[in-house]
Each structure stands twice: as structure tokens, then as C-alpha cells.
Coordinates of C-alpha atoms in Angstrom, one line a residue:
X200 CA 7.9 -33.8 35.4
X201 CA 11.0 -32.8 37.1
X202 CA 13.6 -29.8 35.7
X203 CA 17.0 -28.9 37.5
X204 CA 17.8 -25.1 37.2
X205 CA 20.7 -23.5 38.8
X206 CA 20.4 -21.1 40.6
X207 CA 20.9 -18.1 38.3
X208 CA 18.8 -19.9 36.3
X209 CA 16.1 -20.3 38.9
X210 CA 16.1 -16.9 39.9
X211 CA 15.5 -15.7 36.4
X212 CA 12.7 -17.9 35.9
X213 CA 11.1 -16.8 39.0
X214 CA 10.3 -13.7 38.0
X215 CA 7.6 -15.4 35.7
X216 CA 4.0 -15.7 37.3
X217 CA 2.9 -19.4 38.4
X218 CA 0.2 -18.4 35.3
X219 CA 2.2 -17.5 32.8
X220 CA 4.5 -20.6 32.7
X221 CA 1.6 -22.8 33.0
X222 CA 0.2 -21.4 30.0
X223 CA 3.8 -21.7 28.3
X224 CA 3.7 -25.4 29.1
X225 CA 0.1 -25.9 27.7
X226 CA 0.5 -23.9 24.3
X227 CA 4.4 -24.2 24.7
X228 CA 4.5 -26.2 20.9
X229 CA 3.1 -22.3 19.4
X230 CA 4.5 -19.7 21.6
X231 CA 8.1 -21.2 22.3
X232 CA 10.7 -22.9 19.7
X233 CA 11.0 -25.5 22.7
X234 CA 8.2 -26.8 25.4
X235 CA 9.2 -26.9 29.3
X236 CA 9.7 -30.4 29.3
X237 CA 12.2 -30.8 26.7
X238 CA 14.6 -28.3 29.3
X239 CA 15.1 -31.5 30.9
X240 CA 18.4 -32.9 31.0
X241 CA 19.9 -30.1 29.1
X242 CA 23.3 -28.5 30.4
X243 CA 23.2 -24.6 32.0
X244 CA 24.3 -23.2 28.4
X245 CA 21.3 -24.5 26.9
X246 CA 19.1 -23.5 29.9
X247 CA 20.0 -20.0 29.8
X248 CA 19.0 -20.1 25.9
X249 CA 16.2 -20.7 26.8
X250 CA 15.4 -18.8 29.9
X251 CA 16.7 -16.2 27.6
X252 CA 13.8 -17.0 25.0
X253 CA 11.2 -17.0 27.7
X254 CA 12.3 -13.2 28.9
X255 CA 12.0 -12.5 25.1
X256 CA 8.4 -14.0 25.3
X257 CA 7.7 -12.2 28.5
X258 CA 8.8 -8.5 27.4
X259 CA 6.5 -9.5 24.2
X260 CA 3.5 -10.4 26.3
X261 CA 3.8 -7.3 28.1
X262 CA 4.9 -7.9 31.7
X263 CA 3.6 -9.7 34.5
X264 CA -0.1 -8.3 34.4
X265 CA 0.0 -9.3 30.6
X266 CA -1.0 -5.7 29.2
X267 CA 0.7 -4.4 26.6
X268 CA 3.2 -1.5 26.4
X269 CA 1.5 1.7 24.1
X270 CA 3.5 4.0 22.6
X271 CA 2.6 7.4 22.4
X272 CA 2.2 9.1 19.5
X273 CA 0.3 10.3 16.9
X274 CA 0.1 8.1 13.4
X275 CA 2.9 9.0 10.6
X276 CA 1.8 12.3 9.0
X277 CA -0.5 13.6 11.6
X278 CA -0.5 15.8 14.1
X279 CA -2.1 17.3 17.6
X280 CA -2.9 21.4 17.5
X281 CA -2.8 22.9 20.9
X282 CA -5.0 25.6 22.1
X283 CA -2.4 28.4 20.7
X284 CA -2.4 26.6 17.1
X285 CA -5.4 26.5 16.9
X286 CA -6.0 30.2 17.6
X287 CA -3.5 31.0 14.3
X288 CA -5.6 28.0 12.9
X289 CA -9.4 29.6 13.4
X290 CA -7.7 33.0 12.3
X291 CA -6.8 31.2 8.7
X292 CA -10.0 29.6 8.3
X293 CA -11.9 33.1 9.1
X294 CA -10.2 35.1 6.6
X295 CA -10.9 32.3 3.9
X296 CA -14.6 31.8 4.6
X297 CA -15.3 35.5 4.6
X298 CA -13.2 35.6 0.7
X299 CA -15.4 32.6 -0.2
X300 CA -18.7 34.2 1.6
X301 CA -18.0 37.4 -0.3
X302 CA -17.8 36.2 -3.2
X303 CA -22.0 34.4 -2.9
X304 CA -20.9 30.9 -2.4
X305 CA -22.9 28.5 0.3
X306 CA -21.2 25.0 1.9
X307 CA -21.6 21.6 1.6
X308 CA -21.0 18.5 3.3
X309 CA -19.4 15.0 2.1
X310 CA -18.7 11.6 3.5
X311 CA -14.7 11.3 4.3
X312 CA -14.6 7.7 2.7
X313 CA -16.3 6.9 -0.8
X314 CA -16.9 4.1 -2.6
X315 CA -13.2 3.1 -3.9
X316 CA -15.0 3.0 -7.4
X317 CA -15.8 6.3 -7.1
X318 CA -12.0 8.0 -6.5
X319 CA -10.5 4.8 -9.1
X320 CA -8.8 6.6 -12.0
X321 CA -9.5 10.1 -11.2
X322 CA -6.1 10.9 -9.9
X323 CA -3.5 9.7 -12.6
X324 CA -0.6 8.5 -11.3
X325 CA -1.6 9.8 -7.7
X326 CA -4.0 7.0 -7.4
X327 CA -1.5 5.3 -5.4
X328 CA -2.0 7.6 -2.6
X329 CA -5.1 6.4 -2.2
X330 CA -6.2 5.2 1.0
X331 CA -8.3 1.9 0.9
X332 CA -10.6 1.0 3.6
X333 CA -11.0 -3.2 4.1
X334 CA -14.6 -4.4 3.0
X335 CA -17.2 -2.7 5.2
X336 CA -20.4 -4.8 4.9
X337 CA -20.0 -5.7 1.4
X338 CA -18.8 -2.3 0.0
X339 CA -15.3 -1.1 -1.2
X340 CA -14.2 2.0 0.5
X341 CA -11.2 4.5 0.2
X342 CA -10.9 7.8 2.5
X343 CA -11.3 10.8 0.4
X344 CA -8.1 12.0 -2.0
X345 CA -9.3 15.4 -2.3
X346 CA -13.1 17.5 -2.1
X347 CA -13.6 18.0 -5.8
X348 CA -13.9 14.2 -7.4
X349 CA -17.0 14.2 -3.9
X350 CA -17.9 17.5 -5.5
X351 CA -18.9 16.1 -8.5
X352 CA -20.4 12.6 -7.1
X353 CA -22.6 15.2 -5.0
X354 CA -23.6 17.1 -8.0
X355 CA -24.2 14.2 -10.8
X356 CA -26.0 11.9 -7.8
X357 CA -28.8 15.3 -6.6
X358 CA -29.0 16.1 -10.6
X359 CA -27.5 19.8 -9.5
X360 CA -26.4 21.8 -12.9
X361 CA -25.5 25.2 -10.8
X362 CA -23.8 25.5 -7.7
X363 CA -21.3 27.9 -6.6
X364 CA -20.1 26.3 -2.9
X365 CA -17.2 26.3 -0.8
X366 CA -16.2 23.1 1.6
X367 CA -13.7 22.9 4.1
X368 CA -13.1 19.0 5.3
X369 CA -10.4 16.7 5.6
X370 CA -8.5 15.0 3.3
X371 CA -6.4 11.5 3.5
X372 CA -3.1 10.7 1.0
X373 CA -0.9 8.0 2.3
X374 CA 2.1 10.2 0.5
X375 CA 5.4 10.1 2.4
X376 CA 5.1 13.7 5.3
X377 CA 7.3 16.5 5.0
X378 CA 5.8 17.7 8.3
X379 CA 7.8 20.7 8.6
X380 CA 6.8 21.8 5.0
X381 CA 3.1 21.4 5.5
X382 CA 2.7 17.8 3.8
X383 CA 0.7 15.5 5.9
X384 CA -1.4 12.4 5.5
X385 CA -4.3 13.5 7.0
X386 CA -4.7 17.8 6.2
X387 CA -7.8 20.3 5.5
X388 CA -8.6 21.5 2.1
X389 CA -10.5 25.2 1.7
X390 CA -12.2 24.5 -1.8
X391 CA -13.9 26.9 -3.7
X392 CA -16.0 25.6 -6.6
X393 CA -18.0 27.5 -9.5
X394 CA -20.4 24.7 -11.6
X395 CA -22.7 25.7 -14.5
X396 CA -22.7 26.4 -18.0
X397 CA -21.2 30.3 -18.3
X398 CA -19.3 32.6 -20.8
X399 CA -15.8 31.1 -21.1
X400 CA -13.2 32.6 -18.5
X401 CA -15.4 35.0 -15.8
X402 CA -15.6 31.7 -13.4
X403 CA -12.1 31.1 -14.0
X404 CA -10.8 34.9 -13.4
X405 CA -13.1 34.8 -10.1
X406 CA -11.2 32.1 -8.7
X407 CA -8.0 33.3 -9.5
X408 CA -9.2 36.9 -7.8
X409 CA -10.1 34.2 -4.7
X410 CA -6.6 32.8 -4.9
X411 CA -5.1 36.5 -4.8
X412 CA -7.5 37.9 -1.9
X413 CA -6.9 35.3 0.4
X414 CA -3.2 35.2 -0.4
X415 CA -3.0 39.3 0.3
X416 CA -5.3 39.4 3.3
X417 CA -3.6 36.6 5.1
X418 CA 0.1 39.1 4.6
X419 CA 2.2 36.0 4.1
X420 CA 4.4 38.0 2.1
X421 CA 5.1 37.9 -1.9
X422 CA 3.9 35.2 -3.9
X423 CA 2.9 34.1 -7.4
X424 CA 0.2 32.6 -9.2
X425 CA 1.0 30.0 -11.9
X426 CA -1.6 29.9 -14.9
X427 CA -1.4 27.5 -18.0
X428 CA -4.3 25.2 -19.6
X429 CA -4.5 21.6 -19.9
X430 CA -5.5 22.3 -24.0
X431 CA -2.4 23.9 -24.6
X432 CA -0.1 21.5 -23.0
X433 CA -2.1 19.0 -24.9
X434 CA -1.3 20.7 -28.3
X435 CA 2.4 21.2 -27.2
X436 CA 2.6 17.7 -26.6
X437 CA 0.8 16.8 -30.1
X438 CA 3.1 19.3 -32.6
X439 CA 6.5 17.7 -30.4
X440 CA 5.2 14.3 -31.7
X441 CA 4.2 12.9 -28.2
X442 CA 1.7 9.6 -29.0
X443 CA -1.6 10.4 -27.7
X444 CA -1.8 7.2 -25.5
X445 CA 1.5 9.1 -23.4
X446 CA -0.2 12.9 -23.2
X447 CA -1.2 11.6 -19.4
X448 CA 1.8 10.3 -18.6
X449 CA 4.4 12.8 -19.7
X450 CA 1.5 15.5 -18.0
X451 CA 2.5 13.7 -14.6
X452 CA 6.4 14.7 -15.5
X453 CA 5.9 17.8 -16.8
X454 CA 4.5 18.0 -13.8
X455 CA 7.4 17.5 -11.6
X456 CA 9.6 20.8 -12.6
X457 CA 8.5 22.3 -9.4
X458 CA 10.7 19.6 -7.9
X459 CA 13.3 18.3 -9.9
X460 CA 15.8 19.8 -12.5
X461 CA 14.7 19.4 -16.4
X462 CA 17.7 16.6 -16.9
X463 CA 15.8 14.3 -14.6
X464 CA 12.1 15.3 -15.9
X465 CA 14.0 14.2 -19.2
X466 CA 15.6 11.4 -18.5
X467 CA 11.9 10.2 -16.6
X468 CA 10.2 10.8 -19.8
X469 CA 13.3 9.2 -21.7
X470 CA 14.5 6.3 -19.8
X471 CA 11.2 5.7 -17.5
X472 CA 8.0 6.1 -20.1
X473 CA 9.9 5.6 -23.6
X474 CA 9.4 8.8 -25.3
X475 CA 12.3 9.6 -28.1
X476 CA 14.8 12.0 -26.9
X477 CA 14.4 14.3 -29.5
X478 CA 11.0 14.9 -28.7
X479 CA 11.8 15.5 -25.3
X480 CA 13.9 18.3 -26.5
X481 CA 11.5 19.7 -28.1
X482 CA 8.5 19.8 -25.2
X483 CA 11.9 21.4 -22.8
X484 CA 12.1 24.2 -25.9
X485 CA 8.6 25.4 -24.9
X486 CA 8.4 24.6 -21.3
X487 CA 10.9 26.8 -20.6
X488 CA 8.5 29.9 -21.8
X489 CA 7.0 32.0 -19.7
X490 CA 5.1 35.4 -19.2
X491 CA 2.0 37.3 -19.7
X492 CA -0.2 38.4 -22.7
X493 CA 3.0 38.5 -24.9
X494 CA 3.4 34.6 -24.3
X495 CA 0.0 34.1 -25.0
X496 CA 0.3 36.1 -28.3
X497 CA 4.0 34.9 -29.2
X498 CA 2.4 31.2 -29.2
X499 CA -0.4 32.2 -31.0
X500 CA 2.3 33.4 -33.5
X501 CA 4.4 30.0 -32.9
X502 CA 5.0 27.7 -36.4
X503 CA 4.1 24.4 -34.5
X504 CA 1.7 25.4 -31.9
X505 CA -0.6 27.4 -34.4
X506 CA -0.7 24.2 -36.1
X507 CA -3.1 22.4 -32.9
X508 CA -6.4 23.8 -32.8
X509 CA -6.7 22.3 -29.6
X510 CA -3.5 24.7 -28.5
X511 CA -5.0 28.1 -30.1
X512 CA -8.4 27.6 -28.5
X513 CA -6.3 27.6 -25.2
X514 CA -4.4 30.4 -25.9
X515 CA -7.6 32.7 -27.2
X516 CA -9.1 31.4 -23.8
X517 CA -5.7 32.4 -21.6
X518 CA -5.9 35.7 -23.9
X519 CA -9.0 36.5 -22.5
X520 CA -8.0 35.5 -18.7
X521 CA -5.6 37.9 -19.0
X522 CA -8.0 41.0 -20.1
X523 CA -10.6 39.8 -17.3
X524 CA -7.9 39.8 -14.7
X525 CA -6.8 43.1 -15.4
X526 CA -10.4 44.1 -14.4
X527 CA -10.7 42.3 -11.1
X528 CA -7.2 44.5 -10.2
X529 CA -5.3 40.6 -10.1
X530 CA -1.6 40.7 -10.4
X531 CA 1.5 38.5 -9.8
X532 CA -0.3 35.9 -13.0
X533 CA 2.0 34.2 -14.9
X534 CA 1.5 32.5 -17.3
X535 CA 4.0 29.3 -17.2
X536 CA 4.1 26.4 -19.8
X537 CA 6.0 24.1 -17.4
X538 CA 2.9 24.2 -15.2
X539 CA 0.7 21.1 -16.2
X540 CA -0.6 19.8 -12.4
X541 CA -0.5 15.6 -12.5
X542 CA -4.7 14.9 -11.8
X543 CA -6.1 13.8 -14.5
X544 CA -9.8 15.7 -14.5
X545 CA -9.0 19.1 -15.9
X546 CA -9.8 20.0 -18.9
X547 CA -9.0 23.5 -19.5
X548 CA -7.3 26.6 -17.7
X549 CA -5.3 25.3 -14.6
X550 CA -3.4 27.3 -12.3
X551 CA -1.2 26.9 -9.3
X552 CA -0.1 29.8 -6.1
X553 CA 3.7 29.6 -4.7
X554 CA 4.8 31.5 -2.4
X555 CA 8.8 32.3 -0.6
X556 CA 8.6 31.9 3.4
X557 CA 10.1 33.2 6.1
X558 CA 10.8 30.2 7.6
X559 CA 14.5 29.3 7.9
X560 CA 15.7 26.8 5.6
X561 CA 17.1 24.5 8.2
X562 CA 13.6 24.1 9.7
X563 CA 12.5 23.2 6.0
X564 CA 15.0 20.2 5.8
X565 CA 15.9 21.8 2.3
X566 CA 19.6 22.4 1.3
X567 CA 18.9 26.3 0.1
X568 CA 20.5 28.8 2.1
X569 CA 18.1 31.5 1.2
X570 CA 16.5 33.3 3.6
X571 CA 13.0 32.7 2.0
X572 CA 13.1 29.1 0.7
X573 CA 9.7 27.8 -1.5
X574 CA 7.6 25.7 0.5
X575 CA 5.6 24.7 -2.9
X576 CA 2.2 25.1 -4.1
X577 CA -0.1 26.9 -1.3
X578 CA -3.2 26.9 -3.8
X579 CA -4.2 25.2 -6.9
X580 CA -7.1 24.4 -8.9
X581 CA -8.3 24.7 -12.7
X582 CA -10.9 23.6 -15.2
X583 CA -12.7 20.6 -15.0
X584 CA -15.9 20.1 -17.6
X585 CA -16.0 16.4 -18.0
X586 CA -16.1 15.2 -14.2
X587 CA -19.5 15.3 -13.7
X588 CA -20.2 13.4 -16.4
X589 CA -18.0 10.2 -15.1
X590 CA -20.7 9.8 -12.7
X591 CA -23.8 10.4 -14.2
X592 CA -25.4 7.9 -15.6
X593 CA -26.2 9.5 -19.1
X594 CA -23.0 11.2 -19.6
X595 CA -24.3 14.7 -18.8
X596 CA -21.8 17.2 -18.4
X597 CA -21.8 20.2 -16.0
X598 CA -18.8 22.5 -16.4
X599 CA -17.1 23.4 -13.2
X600 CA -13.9 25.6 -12.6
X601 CA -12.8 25.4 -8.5
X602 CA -9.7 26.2 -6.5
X603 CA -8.5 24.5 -3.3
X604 CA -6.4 26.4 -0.6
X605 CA -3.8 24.5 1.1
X606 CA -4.0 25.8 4.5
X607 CA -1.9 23.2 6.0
X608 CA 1.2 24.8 4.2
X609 CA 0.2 28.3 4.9
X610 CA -0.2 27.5 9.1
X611 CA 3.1 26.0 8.9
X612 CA 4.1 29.8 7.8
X613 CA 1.9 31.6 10.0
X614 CA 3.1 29.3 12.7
X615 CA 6.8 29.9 12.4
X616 CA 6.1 33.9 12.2
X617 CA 4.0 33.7 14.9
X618 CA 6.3 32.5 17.0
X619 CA 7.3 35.1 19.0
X620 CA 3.8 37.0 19.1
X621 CA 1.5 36.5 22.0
X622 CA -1.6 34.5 20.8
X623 CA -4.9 34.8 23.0
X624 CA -6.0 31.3 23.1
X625 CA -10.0 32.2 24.2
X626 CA -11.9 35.2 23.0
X627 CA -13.2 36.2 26.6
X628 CA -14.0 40.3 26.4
X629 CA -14.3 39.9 30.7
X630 CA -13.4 37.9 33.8
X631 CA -16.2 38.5 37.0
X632 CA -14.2 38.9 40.2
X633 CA -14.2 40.1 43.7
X634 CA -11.7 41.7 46.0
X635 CA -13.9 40.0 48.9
X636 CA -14.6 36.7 50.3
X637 CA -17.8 35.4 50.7
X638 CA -19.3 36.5 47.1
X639 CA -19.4 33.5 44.9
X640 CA -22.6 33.7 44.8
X641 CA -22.9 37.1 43.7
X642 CA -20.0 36.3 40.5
X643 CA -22.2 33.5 39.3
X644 CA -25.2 35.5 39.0
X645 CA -23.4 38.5 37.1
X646 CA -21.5 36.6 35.1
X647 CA -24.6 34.2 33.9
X648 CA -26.5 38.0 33.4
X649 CA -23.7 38.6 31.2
X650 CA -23.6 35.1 29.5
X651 CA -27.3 35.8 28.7
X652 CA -26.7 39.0 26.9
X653 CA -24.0 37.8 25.0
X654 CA -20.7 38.8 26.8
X655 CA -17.9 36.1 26.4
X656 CA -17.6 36.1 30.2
X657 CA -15.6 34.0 32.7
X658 CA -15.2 33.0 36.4
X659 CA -12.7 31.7 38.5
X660 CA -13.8 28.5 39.7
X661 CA -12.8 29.3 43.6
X662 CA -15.0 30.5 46.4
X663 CA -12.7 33.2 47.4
X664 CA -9.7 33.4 45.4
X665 CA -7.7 36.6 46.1
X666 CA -8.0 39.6 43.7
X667 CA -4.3 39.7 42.6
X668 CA -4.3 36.0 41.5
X669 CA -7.4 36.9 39.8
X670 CA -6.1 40.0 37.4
X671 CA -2.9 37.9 36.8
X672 CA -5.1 35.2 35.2
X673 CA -6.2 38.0 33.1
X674 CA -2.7 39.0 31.9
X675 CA -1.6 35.5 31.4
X676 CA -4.9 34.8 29.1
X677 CA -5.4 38.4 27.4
X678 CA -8.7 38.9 28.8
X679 CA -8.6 42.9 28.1
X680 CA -11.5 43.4 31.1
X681 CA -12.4 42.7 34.8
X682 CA -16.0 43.4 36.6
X683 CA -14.5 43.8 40.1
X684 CA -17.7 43.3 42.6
X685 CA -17.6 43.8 46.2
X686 CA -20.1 44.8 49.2
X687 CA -20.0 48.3 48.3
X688 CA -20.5 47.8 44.8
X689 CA -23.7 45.7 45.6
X690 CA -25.0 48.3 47.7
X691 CA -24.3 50.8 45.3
X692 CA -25.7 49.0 42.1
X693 CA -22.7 49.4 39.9
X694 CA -19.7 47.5 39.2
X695 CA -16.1 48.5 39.1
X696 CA -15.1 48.1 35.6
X697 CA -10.6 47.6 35.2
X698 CA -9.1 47.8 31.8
X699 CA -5.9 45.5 32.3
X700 CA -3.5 46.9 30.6
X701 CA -4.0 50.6 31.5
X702 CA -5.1 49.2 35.2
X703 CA -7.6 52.4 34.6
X704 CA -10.9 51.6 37.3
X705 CA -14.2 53.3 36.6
X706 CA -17.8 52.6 37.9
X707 CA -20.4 51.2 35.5
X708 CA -23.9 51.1 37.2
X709 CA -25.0 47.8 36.6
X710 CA -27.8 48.3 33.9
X711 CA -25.2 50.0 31.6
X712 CA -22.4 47.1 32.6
X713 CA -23.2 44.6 29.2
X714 CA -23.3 47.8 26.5
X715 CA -19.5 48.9 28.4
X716 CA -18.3 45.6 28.1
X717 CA -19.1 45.8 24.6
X718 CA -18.3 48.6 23.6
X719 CA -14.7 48.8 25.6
X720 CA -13.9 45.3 24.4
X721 CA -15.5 45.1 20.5

């Protein structure tokens, strides 16, 4: 086979490898609109077109050495932490587990993917968000949508009927990120769970008190927490005329007032899922309420809603919230009708945290030009006696009340008022140097006596590195100590002990060297 190139054309064609157009002219029929050969004959116009579709092929293939061009990034709604992130990240997670520790609860562990079956219509309209696995041996798996749906697989599948646990895990929802407001695809949840049968409300007031604890010790400035009860909105919905077969449906929209104006929750409910205007009206009458106990009592009082037994047993129950909340010392509760929270599993009491940043409300892509702009819900959680029972197989029911913690939301704060603080990345209470050469030797083995007693401890990984290079390290890191060693010291037994910042020197003897450290540094 014979083809005539020009030139130009020749010269763009030689930049292919001998390899790569053979392999063109042996599989040209599936990897080119037109084999090699037909090129023959053809006039320079046409040749170009196709030289042209060869460089397309080329740049496709990846290059002469055929490997392919990565891009470098992480997957939509993720994200790397660096070492300083993580620092206001451990911080968090500290101040949670000690609320969740104080309060007697132990952890568990979960698989992050579940049978699909398992999550499938747990989630209402959520469900979508799921994220399905392909078949793995025969099985149907999603990743996990939340910890409390695993929560109750765990407790239905060891027969557990009394549990009071905290978990801190990953969770995956293929939602569409809002990374500078905290929403990811991939995020922590800090839940707190209380299962077992109980006098109605004191699990429920403990997790609020939780919510309200971690909210105060982590200083993130004023916030709120929402309170309503999946009875009562049922009972709204009832006495408004709302067809039972809808209640989930129009909970989802309810649900939504957080986000959009009522005209659009309306015209959702309206337009969307077919409920009559009028009684749309009527359900924006009453979710417009809210308070404290003089709600509660004012709906007790209500013509419609003291009509729904299922409404007044709510409202005795959210009565009683009230008095035990008052005990644990829990303010900023409000109780909020236009609360409802979209998953279908509660039951009962459900509750929500918001909470005005600092953040700037250009870095929040939100219109507001507040100074503090909502970054939404930073906790929720609520009532949920009839999960269990999905998954046992004789319909026994063990009555659970939990609360999850959205820590991804409240870094994002912490991150942002961080910003300009210095954040020590390590927690290392001493570095072991010298101000001579020749004494590696002599660092190792005091800084692995101080290793075995405990001592965060660090040494430069130089044979003689000079002694100013070494107390810079110090300031740069935040390492508040030095143990400066040199001949004298070794003859001597003691060790010259340097706080950093006050550069104030004094001479430990080398027995009392680890209790110093301690007690200079705890």
C-alpha cells in the first residue's frame, strides 16, 4: 500500500510512533471513522481531516508512551484536611466525645455500605441520595445514608433492647455540595443514641441538654434549638384535611421552610403533590406558630388541634419537655411548628440546632449581606420507636430517641474563625537538642528515655544540626520546651531545660528531667 502526503502533512503524521499507526491500520475500522488505506488518492483537504482526526485520537490515547493524562483532584463533594485542619478537626471531635462520655454512653462500630434493602424506604424522599454499590458477589449494596437506620439493623440483628452509644463514622449522600457551607458527599456524623423502654421525655431532654453542651463548649457563638413532634404535625395535618396517604409527602415540604419562602412550600404542596389550596392555607395558619410552654398550652386550647388525639398526646409530651428542660438548665428551645425534618423514621419529639456564623456571606455563596448569615442545621435528631422493629423479624419494637452532630458544618465555622490564630499541628511538650557536634548519639538515647516515660518528645533528624536552627524549629511548630545537652551537661548529669517563649534556661538533673517536662508543659 502506497499513500502520498505533503509535506505538512508528513511532518504531522510523523510525530506518531511506527506502533501506534500500525495498530490504527489493524483496528483502523473501530478506532478511526476512516482506515489508512482509504487516505489514498484523496486531495491535501481531505488529508489534513484526517491527520487532524488522528491527532484527536492521539491526544485521546494519551501521548506517545500511551499513558493516560490524570487529573488531579479530589471527587465532587470531598475534600483533603491538612495537618492544621485537622488540629481544629481533633479539637471538635474531643469536646464531643467527652459530652457523649459524660453523659455514660459506650461506641460502636458499623459497616460503611449495607445491604441496599436495608437503607430502601427509610429516608422518604431522600432515598435518592442514596449511594448504590454495583452487585458485589451476589449482594445489593448502598454506602451508608446516615448512622441511625445501621443503629437499629445493629440492635434488631444482636437482639439488644438497651443501649445508650455514641458513633462517630462516615456518611455518603450523592446530594449536590455546598462545600463552603459544610455540605459534602462524603462527611462525619457524631451520633448520640438512647434505646430502651423509659418514662416518656427524660431520654429526649438528655439529648437536647447534649445538643446544648456541645453547642456552648465549642463557643461558636448564639444559636437555637428547634423542637416540634412528628404526632403533632401529624394531627395538624389531619384537622387541615390533608389525606392520610399525603402526611409523608407534605412532611417533606413542610420540611423545606428552612430553605424556601412559604409561597413556594405552597405552591410545592399545591401545584407539585395536589393538595387543595385551601388546605394549604390552613397548615401555613399554624406553621407559622411558634414559642415555648405558652404554644404548647395555646394548642392544647386550639378548636381544631384539640380535636386529634394524636396532636394532644404530642403536646402533653412537648409540655413535659419543657418542665424537664428547665431542670437540666437548657435554654434557647423553641418550640417551632414549621419544624417537621423530611426522614421518614420518627415517631415522636424531633428537634433541630441552627446557628448565625461569622463567616462572611460572600464566602457562603449566599445573597444576605448580614454579617452572620445561617449556615443551616448543625444538629438534629428526634424520636424514633418503630425502627427497630423494621428489621426484626417479629416486629419487636425497641424505642430509641438519638441526636446526630454535624461537625462538618461546625469545622467550616471553626475553620474560617480560626483563620488568623496560630494552630500547633503536633502535641510535642519537648524537642532533645545539642549546642555541640558530635552528640547524636547522646539525643537518641534521651529522647527514647523520654519516649519511654511518656513525654511527647522529638529529635532533629541531623547529626549535628546547629542550635539556632534547632530552637527555630520550635517556634515555627509551638513546641513550648527544649532539653539542650552538651559535654558539660553529660558530665554534670543534668540537662539544660529552655522555655521558648520566655528563652528562660535552668538545669534539671537528669532523674527529675521527665516530672519537669511534665509539669512545665501539662
Amino acid at each position: 500500500m502506497v499513500i502520498f502526503f505533503s509535506v505538512g502533512n508528513m511532518n504531522k503524521l510523523g510525530m506518531f510512533p511506527v506502533r501506534l499507526i500500525t495498530g490504527l491500520i489493524a483496528h483502523g475500522r473501530g478506532l478511526c471513522p476512516r482506515p489508512l488505506r482509504h487516505l489514498s488518492g484523496m486531495t491535501v483537504s481531505q488529508i489534513d481531516e484526517e491527520v487532524a482526526k488522528l491527532l484527536q485520537l492521539k491526544a485521546q490515547l494519551g501521548g506517545d508512551d500511551c499513558k493516560h493524562t490524570f487529573v488531579l483532584k479530589t471527587a465532587k463533594g470531598t475534600r483533603d484536611y491538612n495537618p492544621r485542619q485537622m488540629a481544629i478537626r481533633e479539637k471538635v471531635f474531643n469536646i464531643i466525645i467527652n459530652c457523649f462520655k459524660r453523659h455514660g454512653a459506650e461506641t460502636i462500630d458499623t459497616p460503611v455500605f449495607e445491604l441496599k434493602e436495608t437503607l430502601t424506604g427509610k429516608y422518604g424522599e431522600d432515598s435518592k441520595l442514596i449511594y448504590d454499590l454495583k452487585d458485589q458477589g451476589g449482594e445489593l449494596l448502598s454506602l451508608r445514608y446516615d448512622l441511625t437506620v445501621p443503629f437499629a439493623r445493629y440492635l434488631a440483628m444482636n437482639k439488644i433492647t438497651n443501649i445508650k452509644r455514641y458513633h462517630i463514622a462516615k456518611v455518603y449522600r450523592r446530594d449536590n455540595p455546598a462545600m463552603t457551607r459544610g455540605r459534602y458527599r462524603e462527611f462525619y456524623q457524631c451520633d448520640f443514641d438512647i434505646a430502651g423502654q423509659y418514662d416518656a421525655m427524660i431520654p429526649d431532654a438528655e439529648c437536647l441538654k447534649i445538643v446544648y453542651e456541645i453547642l456552648s463548649d465549642l463557643q461558636l457563638g448564639d444559636f437555637c434549638i428547634k423542637v416540634n413532634d412528628r404526632r403533632i404535625l401529624d394531627g395538624m395535618f389531619a384537622v387541615c384535611g390533608v389525606p392520610d396517604e399525603k402526611f409523608r409527602t407534605i412532611c417533606s415540604t413542610v420540611d423545606k421552610l428552612d430553605k424556601m419562602p412559604w409561597e413556594d412550600v405552597k405552591n410545592e404542596m399545591v401545584n407539585e403533590k395536589g393538595l387543595a389550596p385551601e388546605v394549604a392555607d390552613q397548615i401555613g395558619e399554624y406553621v407559622s406558630k411558634r414559642g415555648g410552654m405558652e404554644l404548647v398550652d395555646e394548642l392544647l386550647q386550639d378548636p381544631k388541634m384539640s380535636q386529634s388525639k394524636q396532636a394532644c398526646a404530642g403536646l402533653a409530651d412537648m409540655k413535659q419537655l419543657f418542665c424537664y428542660l428547665e431542670l437540666f438548665k437548657v435554654t434557647k428551645v423553641l418550640f417551632d411548628l414549621s419544624l417537621a425534618r423530611g426522614l421518614d423514621y420518627y415517631t415522636g419529639v424531633i428537634y433541630e440546632a441552627t446557628l448565625a456564623s461569622t463567616v462572611p456571606a460572600q464566602q457562603q455563596n449566599d445573597s444576605a449581606s448580614e454579617e452572620g448569615v445561617s449556615v443551616g442545621s448543625v444538629a438534629g435528631g428526634g424520636r424514633y420507636d418503630g425502627l427497630v422493629g423494621m428489621f426484626d423479624p417479629k416486629g419487636r419494637k425497641v424505642p430509641c430517641v438519638g441526636v446526630s452532630i454535624g461537625i462538618e458544618r461546625i469545622f467550616s465555622i471553626m475553620e474560617q474563625k480560626a483563620e488568623a490564630e496560630k494552630v500547633r499541628t503536633t502535641e510535642t511538650q519537648v524537642l532533645v537538642a545539642s549546642a555541640q557536634k558530635n552528640l547524636l548519639e547522646e539525643r537518641l538515647k534521651l529522647t527514647a528515655e523520654l519516649w519511654e516515660a511518656g513525654v511527647k518528645a522529638e529529635v532533629m533528624y541531623k547529626k549535628n544540626p546547629k542550635l539556632l536552627n534547632q530552637l527555630q524549629y520550635c517556634e515555627e511548630t509551638g513546641i513550648p520546651l527544649v532539653a539542650i545537652i552538651g559535654e558539660q551537661e553529660l558530665k554534670d548529669g543534668v540537662v539544660k531545660l529552655r522555655t521558648v517563649t520566655s528563652r528562660e534556661e535552668v538545669d534539671v538533673s537528669r532523674a527529675e528531667l521527665v516530672g519537669e517536662v511534665k509539669k512545665r508543659s501539662g
